[in-house]
Each structure stands twice: as structure tokens, then as C-alpha cells.
Amino acid sequence: MKNRFVQHGFAAFLFLAFSASSAFAQTTAKYAGEFLSLGAGARSLGMGGTHAALANDVTAVYWNPAGLAQLNYPEITLMHAEQFAGIVQYNFGAFALPHGKDASLGIGLIRLAVDDIPFTRLPREDLDLGEPYVDDNGVTRINRPFVDREFSNAEHALFLSYARSKSTYFSYGGSVKIVHKGFDDTSAWGIGFDLGAQFRLKNGLRFGANLQDATTTILAWNTGRKELIVPTLKIGVALPLSVDLLNGTLLPAVDADIRFEGREQAAQISGGPASLDMHAGFEYLYKDALALRAGTDTGNFSAGAGIRLPKLEVDYAFMRHSELKNTHRVSLKLSLQENKFRRK
């Protein structure tokens, strides 16, 4: 074997197949931004990924920037998830704060990566794998690969968000999104834009829409190749219901992701270039302190639970996947609920 190669290829293959972002892949629009579809915050993910209409906290940086306008105090959140039996690490963090009487600002960061991938090579690259050779000390050895170094395959997205409330019932917002991908010594940069809106009716019914990568995000690799992240329209509806008998609130929600990149059998519903993936779930909140959740995320069962403490929320989410193993997510959210930080 004369060329160097990467050991531990199974982990790298899973990640590359999932994200379609390897620097050696053929240029394509499909799945180039798949890592941006994984969600943020264990609360929403426990409900099947339904949050386009519900997002009203710091996680709105990801789900729908319009929801940031409902903040009254600064908030910080962190989430960690392990996917593909722990091979892939997924992390999200965000900070948001009210600005003036009707606006809010936010910043968020996503990182999805396979780390510590061994890069191996042969002692004698001019010989085939397994061939015997004599080293400089006169010792006969077998030409077997050894670990020369380790590298990461990582994808990052930075969100810079702004939202404004036009009335009690309507808010809008947008995000500038900076995307970076890296595979060993190859890398790509891109910039995109998300546009969101939320409507809230007097009866509590909520509607939300978030057009991600609205102008199409172009990823430019240092190899000269380009990839496209095509727009995705996320729409959602939710209706809080008071359950006096159980001293709580029931919150059912449904979201849909509409794409135009010809996913065909990879989507739940497809026709020509258009495809549709559904999310549905609910949350039962007992005495504004303990939450139980369940849902379906593009056909995969999800569930979760959360505890609300003064200024702090702790959430857990689980998603079952028959082929790619189960995924566990944990998130924390801290609210700086002090008068000096309250929206004026």
C-alpha cells in the first residue's frame, strides 16, 4: 500500500455520510447543512423538535429568532449530546438579552464533530501493506501502519440574532449565520441568513415560521470546491391548554420542515424537488415546576423531562433511532432574573 490512509474509518464514514461535508466528496447541495437540523435545547428535542412557534427563550437563536423578542431577562443555555453511540459529539451554547423596550439580541454556537481520528501511515510507503523490509538497524520488520497523528472532522455555526416585537401578538427577527467546516487540513467557510416570524392569538394559539438559509448559503472550500445549503422553511403551530384537574398545563405542538433539494426516499414525504419532514410532540408542565415530554422527530420516538428551579432549568431528552443508536441530550438554562437586568 503506497498511499497514506485513515484508520478508524468506520467513525469517519458515519460522520461523513451523515453530514456530506468531506472535502473529498463530490460537490452537491444535498445534506451540506444537515448538521444545522439537529436542534438546540433538550426541552424542544424531547417534544420531537417542535419549537418554531414555541421558541420564546434563548434557544430561539436556533429555532426562530423572532421568539427572542419575548425575553424579559438575559438568558444563557448550554447543551451537550452524544450521537451514533457516542462517536459524534454535538454541543450548543447561546446567550440572549433584551434590548430597549421591544427588541432582543442573541448569539449562539453549534459544534458537531468526530474528534481524535487516528491518521496512520506506513513506515515504508514505497512497499505494499504486510511486506517485510529491513530497517536502518538491520532488523527485519513487517510494513504495518502506525498512528502518525490525530485530527478532527468538525462543523461549526455561529448565530448573531436580532428580534423585535411589533405588538403583543406579532414579532419578527433574523440571524446572520457564519458556517465553518474542517476535515484535517481542508476547510470551508460560508455565510447565511435566517428570517423568522411568530404570531400569537388571544386564545393562546401560536404560529411560527423560520426560513433558514434564506438566500442559499455557499460553502467555499480551500480546495476550490463549493457546496450549497439550500433554504429550509420551518413552520409550526402550538396551543397551550390549562388542565385544572391535574394542576398543570398541556402544550401540544406540530412542526414541519419543507426543503427543496430532492431528498426523495430520505424524506417522510417527497414530490419532485420538494420534501416534507414532520415533528410532533407535547409537554405537560405540573405546577410550573416539573415537565414531562414526548414526541416523534421525523418518525423517531423522543421523550424527555425537565425541572424548573428559580432562575435555572435542567432538561433531558432521549431519541430512539433503530439504525444509528439512541441519542441523549442534556441542557441547562440560566435566567438572570434581577431588576437591574429586566427589560425596561
Tab-separated table of C-alpha atoms in Angstrom:
chain	number	residue	atom	x	y	z
A	1	MET	CA	0.000	0.000	0.000
A	2	LYS	CA	1.730	3.154	-1.207
A	3	ASN	CA	-0.660	5.906	-0.165
A	4	ARG	CA	-1.332	7.051	3.376
A	5	PHE	CA	-4.763	6.274	4.771
A	6	VAL	CA	-7.025	6.918	7.771
A	7	GLN	CA	-7.569	4.228	10.350
A	8	HIS	CA	-10.740	4.127	12.382
A	9	GLY	CA	-12.547	4.698	9.104
A	10	PHE	CA	-15.895	3.497	10.395
A	11	ALA	CA	-16.322	6.504	12.682
A	12	ALA	CA	-15.254	8.905	9.975
A	13	PHE	CA	-17.546	7.246	7.439
A	14	LEU	CA	-20.592	7.552	9.694
A	15	PHE	CA	-19.931	11.202	10.243
A	16	LEU	CA	-19.265	11.980	6.602
A	17	ALA	CA	-22.306	10.077	5.410
A	18	PHE	CA	-24.397	12.000	7.922
A	19	SER	CA	-23.112	15.478	7.042
A	20	ALA	CA	-21.986	15.056	3.422
A	21	SER	CA	-19.242	17.511	4.183
A	22	SER	CA	-15.960	15.741	3.492
A	23	ALA	CA	-13.524	17.731	1.433
A	24	PHE	CA	-13.254	14.748	-0.872
A	25	ALA	CA	-16.954	14.441	-1.631
A	26	GLN	CA	-18.473	15.482	-4.927
A	27	THR	CA	-19.993	18.976	-4.948
A	28	THR	CA	-23.703	18.747	-4.127
A	29	ALA	CA	-26.454	20.703	-2.411
A	30	LYS	CA	-27.916	17.684	-0.625
A	31	TYR	CA	-27.227	17.438	3.135
A	32	ALA	CA	-24.482	20.087	3.075
A	33	GLY	CA	-26.190	21.763	6.029
A	34	GLU	CA	-27.538	18.658	7.733
A	35	PHE	CA	-25.701	19.410	10.978
A	36	LEU	CA	-27.834	22.561	11.229
A	37	SER	CA	-31.002	20.453	11.518
A	38	LEU	CA	-30.144	18.693	14.799
A	39	GLY	CA	-31.900	21.154	17.097
A	40	ALA	CA	-30.987	23.039	20.257
A	41	GLY	CA	-32.152	22.610	23.830
A	42	ALA	CA	-33.388	19.390	25.428
A	43	ARG	CA	-36.868	20.807	26.046
A	44	SER	CA	-37.753	21.140	22.369
A	45	LEU	CA	-35.926	17.943	21.391
A	46	GLY	CA	-37.892	15.955	23.964
A	47	MET	CA	-41.034	17.210	22.208
A	48	GLY	CA	-39.891	15.854	18.852
A	49	GLY	CA	-38.149	19.027	17.698
A	50	THR	CA	-41.285	21.205	17.712
A	51	HIS	CA	-40.335	24.781	18.530
A	52	ALA	CA	-40.858	27.118	15.567
A	53	ALA	CA	-43.995	28.510	17.226
A	54	LEU	CA	-42.967	27.911	20.861
A	55	ALA	CA	-39.453	29.379	20.991
A	56	ASN	CA	-39.593	32.299	23.436
A	57	ASP	CA	-36.263	31.958	25.235
A	58	VAL	CA	-32.551	31.939	24.419
A	59	THR	CA	-32.894	28.806	22.223
A	60	ALA	CA	-34.866	30.947	19.754
A	61	VAL	CA	-31.441	31.893	18.366
A	62	TYR	CA	-31.666	28.494	16.646
A	63	TRP	CA	-35.393	27.671	16.352
A	64	ASN	CA	-36.856	31.024	15.373
A	65	PRO	CA	-35.086	34.340	16.015
A	66	ALA	CA	-38.454	36.114	16.276
A	67	GLY	CA	-39.022	34.387	19.639
A	68	LEU	CA	-36.174	36.325	21.252
A	69	ALA	CA	-38.447	39.377	21.399
A	70	GLN	CA	-40.375	37.738	24.261
A	71	LEU	CA	-37.374	37.773	26.612
A	72	ASN	CA	-37.640	39.925	29.735
A	73	TYR	CA	-34.287	38.917	31.269
A	74	PRO	CA	-30.895	37.832	29.893
A	75	GLU	CA	-30.562	34.058	29.471
A	76	ILE	CA	-27.713	31.604	28.971
A	77	THR	CA	-28.037	27.987	27.805
A	78	LEU	CA	-25.685	25.054	27.226
A	79	MET	CA	-26.489	21.666	25.688
A	80	HIS	CA	-24.459	18.502	25.153
A	81	ALA	CA	-25.489	15.492	23.073
A	82	GLU	CA	-23.802	12.266	22.005
A	83	GLN	CA	-24.831	10.606	18.755
A	84	PHE	CA	-24.048	7.355	16.944
A	85	ALA	CA	-23.273	5.567	20.234
A	86	GLY	CA	-21.045	8.412	21.412
A	87	ILE	CA	-18.877	8.645	18.282
A	88	VAL	CA	-20.213	12.091	17.321
A	89	GLN	CA	-20.229	14.942	19.856
A	90	TYR	CA	-22.784	17.732	19.483
A	91	ASN	CA	-22.728	20.920	21.569
A	92	PHE	CA	-24.777	24.105	21.588
A	93	GLY	CA	-24.435	27.278	23.621
A	94	ALA	CA	-26.214	30.621	23.435
A	95	PHE	CA	-26.686	33.948	25.216
A	96	ALA	CA	-29.524	36.441	24.689
A	97	LEU	CA	-30.672	39.653	26.336
A	98	PRO	CA	-33.452	42.229	25.996
A	99	HIS	CA	-32.575	45.452	24.201
A	100	GLY	CA	-34.727	48.513	24.745
A	101	LYS	CA	-38.491	48.203	25.177
A	102	ASP	CA	-39.282	45.802	22.336
A	103	ALA	CA	-36.095	44.234	20.904
A	104	SER	CA	-33.616	41.496	21.827
A	105	LEU	CA	-30.133	40.381	20.812
A	106	GLY	CA	-28.687	36.879	20.799
A	107	ILE	CA	-25.587	34.880	19.943
A	108	GLY	CA	-25.314	31.104	19.609
A	109	LEU	CA	-22.734	28.499	18.621
A	110	ILE	CA	-23.100	24.921	17.346
A	111	ARG	CA	-20.272	22.379	17.130
A	112	LEU	CA	-20.677	18.883	15.685
A	113	ALA	CA	-17.542	16.763	15.493
A	114	VAL	CA	-15.783	13.446	15.434
A	115	ASP	CA	-12.594	14.086	17.398
A	116	ASP	CA	-9.371	12.140	17.832
A	117	ILE	CA	-9.491	10.338	14.492
A	118	PRO	CA	-6.162	8.476	14.107
A	119	PHE	CA	-4.215	9.309	10.961
A	120	THR	CA	-1.954	6.401	10.075
A	121	ARG	CA	0.772	5.794	7.579
A	122	LEU	CA	3.185	3.029	6.634
A	123	PRO	CA	6.834	3.016	7.717
A	124	ARG	CA	7.718	2.272	4.089
A	125	GLU	CA	5.208	3.882	1.737
A	126	ASP	CA	7.073	2.509	-1.257
A	127	LEU	CA	6.116	-1.045	-0.185
A	128	ASP	CA	2.773	-2.827	-0.012
A	129	LEU	CA	0.975	-3.435	3.265
A	130	GLY	CA	2.364	-6.507	5.061
A	131	GLU	CA	5.605	-6.693	3.067
A	132	PRO	CA	8.770	-7.419	5.054
A	133	TYR	CA	11.626	-4.925	4.975
A	134	VAL	CA	14.924	-4.281	6.757
A	135	ASP	CA	15.087	-1.079	8.836
A	136	ASP	CA	18.120	1.159	9.371
A	137	ASN	CA	19.293	-1.053	12.243
A	138	GLY	CA	19.293	-4.188	10.137
A	139	VAL	CA	16.160	-5.590	11.804
A	140	THR	CA	13.587	-7.292	9.594
A	141	ARG	CA	10.111	-5.786	10.114
A	142	ILE	CA	6.632	-6.014	8.606
A	143	ASN	CA	5.250	-2.968	6.818
A	144	ARG	CA	2.306	-2.286	9.166
A	145	PRO	CA	0.556	1.094	9.659
A	146	PHE	CA	1.156	3.182	12.782
A	147	VAL	CA	-0.630	6.241	14.197
A	148	ASP	CA	1.190	9.318	12.969
A	149	ARG	CA	-1.203	11.931	14.450
A	150	GLU	CA	-4.861	12.612	15.270
A	151	PHE	CA	-7.303	15.073	13.726
A	152	SER	CA	-10.947	16.154	13.909
A	153	ASN	CA	-13.813	16.357	11.464
A	154	ALA	CA	-15.814	19.312	12.797
A	155	GLU	CA	-18.629	21.603	11.716
A	156	HIS	CA	-19.423	24.938	13.382
A	157	ALA	CA	-22.176	27.528	13.044
A	158	LEU	CA	-22.217	30.928	14.747
A	159	PHE	CA	-25.596	32.718	15.027
A	160	LEU	CA	-25.877	36.500	15.511
A	161	SER	CA	-29.557	37.271	16.059
A	162	TYR	CA	-31.883	40.244	16.392
A	163	ALA	CA	-35.626	40.285	17.141
A	164	ARG	CA	-38.286	42.931	17.538
A	165	SER	CA	-41.862	42.839	18.804
A	166	LYS	CA	-44.360	44.887	16.779
A	167	SER	CA	-47.246	44.149	19.141
A	168	THR	CA	-48.380	41.703	21.792
A	169	TYR	CA	-49.320	39.312	19.009
A	170	PHE	CA	-46.546	39.623	16.420
A	171	SER	CA	-42.738	39.567	16.430
A	172	TYR	CA	-40.095	39.135	13.785
A	173	GLY	CA	-36.359	38.516	13.726
A	174	GLY	CA	-33.333	37.416	11.788
A	175	SER	CA	-29.923	35.817	12.189
A	176	VAL	CA	-26.630	36.139	10.405
A	177	LYS	CA	-25.104	32.664	10.353
A	178	ILE	CA	-21.384	32.020	9.850
A	179	VAL	CA	-20.602	28.389	8.969
A	180	HIS	CA	-17.221	26.652	9.120
A	181	LYS	CA	-16.303	23.067	8.270
A	182	GLY	CA	-12.971	21.373	8.681
A	183	PHE	CA	-11.642	17.941	7.753
A	184	ASP	CA	-7.947	17.509	8.596
A	185	ASP	CA	-6.163	20.225	6.593
A	186	THR	CA	-9.131	21.141	4.376
A	187	SER	CA	-11.745	23.705	5.440
A	188	ALA	CA	-14.711	25.701	4.192
A	189	TRP	CA	-16.414	28.962	5.143
A	190	GLY	CA	-19.878	30.263	4.379
A	191	ILE	CA	-22.356	32.907	5.492
A	192	GLY	CA	-26.144	32.610	5.536
A	193	PHE	CA	-29.264	34.313	6.839
A	194	ASP	CA	-32.334	33.092	8.746
A	195	LEU	CA	-35.610	35.051	8.823
A	196	GLY	CA	-38.361	34.320	11.356
A	197	ALA	CA	-41.817	35.455	12.480
A	198	GLN	CA	-44.261	34.480	15.229
A	199	PHE	CA	-47.979	35.146	15.693
A	200	ARG	CA	-49.830	34.742	18.985
A	201	LEU	CA	-53.627	34.901	19.080
A	202	LYS	CA	-55.800	35.916	22.026
A	203	ASN	CA	-56.912	32.323	22.639
A	204	GLY	CA	-53.260	31.280	23.095
A	205	LEU	CA	-52.830	29.682	19.674
A	206	ARG	CA	-49.305	30.245	18.365
A	207	PHE	CA	-47.876	30.159	14.856
A	208	GLY	CA	-44.232	30.366	13.823
A	209	ALA	CA	-42.145	30.300	10.660
A	210	ASN	CA	-38.376	30.337	10.193
A	211	LEU	CA	-36.790	30.460	6.742
A	212	GLN	CA	-33.289	29.089	7.255
A	213	ASP	CA	-30.516	29.905	4.770
A	214	ALA	CA	-32.971	32.261	3.088
A	215	THR	CA	-30.619	33.374	0.315
A	216	THR	CA	-28.859	29.967	-0.004
A	217	THR	CA	-25.581	29.558	1.864
A	218	ILE	CA	-22.499	28.929	-0.264
A	219	LEU	CA	-19.657	26.997	1.373
A	220	ALA	CA	-16.303	27.713	-0.251
A	221	TRP	CA	-13.595	25.094	0.403
A	222	ASN	CA	-9.894	25.876	0.320
A	223	THR	CA	-9.666	23.199	-2.389
A	224	GLY	CA	-11.686	25.415	-4.757
A	225	ARG	CA	-14.846	23.314	-4.471
A	226	LYS	CA	-18.194	24.836	-3.466
A	227	GLU	CA	-21.257	23.403	-1.712
A	228	LEU	CA	-24.714	24.888	-1.385
A	229	ILE	CA	-27.000	24.851	1.665
A	230	VAL	CA	-30.439	25.406	0.184
A	231	PRO	CA	-33.272	27.141	2.106
A	232	THR	CA	-35.397	25.224	4.595
A	233	LEU	CA	-38.771	26.549	5.740
A	234	LYS	CA	-39.684	25.509	9.280
A	235	ILE	CA	-43.312	26.165	10.223
A	236	GLY	CA	-45.096	25.313	13.453
A	237	VAL	CA	-48.281	25.633	15.470
A	238	ALA	CA	-48.915	25.145	19.207
A	239	LEU	CA	-51.784	25.635	21.649
A	240	PRO	CA	-51.320	25.773	25.462
A	241	LEU	CA	-54.198	24.108	27.323
A	242	SER	CA	-54.859	24.545	31.030
A	243	VAL	CA	-55.579	21.249	32.837
A	244	ASP	CA	-57.013	22.341	36.187
A	245	LEU	CA	-57.782	18.786	37.279
A	246	LEU	CA	-54.068	17.917	37.083
A	247	ASN	CA	-52.784	21.288	38.296
A	248	GLY	CA	-50.830	21.826	35.136
A	249	THR	CA	-50.606	22.896	31.503
A	250	LEU	CA	-50.647	20.684	28.420
A	251	LEU	CA	-48.781	22.034	25.409
A	252	PRO	CA	-49.200	20.119	22.121
A	253	ALA	CA	-47.215	21.282	19.076
A	254	VAL	CA	-46.626	20.308	15.446
A	255	ASP	CA	-43.780	21.456	13.145
A	256	ALA	CA	-42.919	20.789	9.515
A	257	ASP	CA	-39.624	21.174	7.640
A	258	ILE	CA	-40.044	21.973	3.955
A	259	ARG	CA	-36.979	21.580	1.716
A	260	PHE	CA	-36.252	21.862	-1.991
A	261	GLU	CA	-33.216	19.653	-2.593
A	262	GLY	CA	-34.761	16.446	-3.916
A	263	ARG	CA	-34.409	14.221	-0.845
A	264	GLU	CA	-36.805	11.618	-2.251
A	265	GLN	CA	-36.756	8.470	-0.058
A	266	ALA	CA	-34.710	10.240	2.640
A	267	ALA	CA	-37.726	12.412	3.498
A	268	GLN	CA	-41.031	11.370	5.043
A	269	ILE	CA	-42.988	12.947	2.184
A	270	SER	CA	-41.491	13.983	-1.161
A	271	GLY	CA	-42.584	15.040	-4.602
A	272	GLY	CA	-40.082	16.179	-7.199
A	273	PRO	CA	-37.538	18.525	-5.633
A	274	ALA	CA	-39.780	19.313	-2.633
A	275	SER	CA	-39.834	17.266	0.573
A	276	LEU	CA	-41.574	17.421	3.935
A	277	ASP	CA	-40.483	16.113	7.354
A	278	MET	CA	-42.853	16.236	10.327
A	279	HIS	CA	-42.300	16.809	14.050
A	280	ALA	CA	-44.986	16.421	16.700
A	281	GLY	CA	-44.946	16.371	20.473
A	282	PHE	CA	-46.337	17.643	23.732
A	283	GLU	CA	-45.250	18.893	27.133
A	284	TYR	CA	-47.121	18.518	30.394
A	285	LEU	CA	-45.983	21.077	32.956
A	286	TYR	CA	-47.009	20.353	36.552
A	287	LYS	CA	-47.309	23.415	38.819
A	288	ASP	CA	-44.777	25.254	36.667
A	289	ALA	CA	-42.053	23.076	38.203
A	290	LEU	CA	-41.905	19.585	36.656
A	291	ALA	CA	-42.218	18.869	32.923
A	292	LEU	CA	-42.795	15.577	31.095
A	293	ARG	CA	-42.466	15.412	27.311
A	294	ALA	CA	-42.851	13.021	24.378
A	295	GLY	CA	-42.981	13.263	20.617
A	296	THR	CA	-41.919	11.979	17.238
A	297	ASP	CA	-38.973	13.518	15.410
A	298	THR	CA	-39.213	12.635	11.682
A	299	GLY	CA	-40.542	9.227	12.692
A	300	ASN	CA	-38.177	8.633	15.619
A	301	PHE	CA	-39.639	8.461	19.118
A	302	SER	CA	-38.452	11.102	21.562
A	303	ALA	CA	-39.139	11.783	25.225
A	304	GLY	CA	-37.809	13.961	27.993
A	305	ALA	CA	-38.240	15.615	31.353
A	306	GLY	CA	-37.324	18.894	32.964
A	307	ILE	CA	-37.126	20.645	36.303
A	308	ARG	CA	-37.747	24.364	36.749
A	309	LEU	CA	-35.941	25.953	39.646
A	310	PRO	CA	-35.694	29.658	40.485
A	311	LYS	CA	-33.562	31.121	37.653
A	312	LEU	CA	-32.439	27.651	36.489
A	313	GLU	CA	-33.942	24.972	34.239
A	314	VAL	CA	-32.468	21.494	33.773
A	315	ASP	CA	-33.740	19.356	30.879
A	316	TYR	CA	-33.083	15.905	29.466
A	317	ALA	CA	-34.150	14.464	26.100
A	318	PHE	CA	-33.940	10.991	24.577
A	319	MET	CA	-34.395	9.986	20.936
A	320	ARG	CA	-34.591	6.417	19.690
A	321	HIS	CA	-33.103	5.505	16.321
A	322	SER	CA	-33.240	1.926	15.058
A	323	GLU	CA	-30.090	2.164	12.920
A	324	LEU	CA	-27.907	4.924	14.413
A	325	LYS	CA	-28.333	4.059	18.102
A	326	ASN	CA	-30.044	6.208	20.721
A	327	THR	CA	-29.249	9.861	21.356
A	328	HIS	CA	-29.173	11.510	24.794
A	329	ARG	CA	-29.221	15.282	25.309
A	330	VAL	CA	-28.815	17.349	28.467
A	331	SER	CA	-29.238	21.113	28.666
A	332	LEU	CA	-29.122	23.872	31.269
A	333	LYS	CA	-30.702	27.310	31.076
A	334	LEU	CA	-29.897	30.155	33.453
A	335	SER	CA	-32.058	33.271	33.632
A	336	LEU	CA	-30.583	36.427	35.191
A	337	GLN	CA	-33.805	37.466	36.911
A	338	GLU	CA	-32.764	40.612	38.699
A	339	ASN	CA	-34.389	44.039	38.459
A	340	LYS	CA	-31.256	45.660	37.050
A	341	PHE	CA	-31.363	43.243	34.089
A	342	ARG	CA	-35.122	43.354	33.454
A	343	ARG	CA	-36.402	44.804	30.195
A	344	LYS	CA	-37.140	48.475	30.689
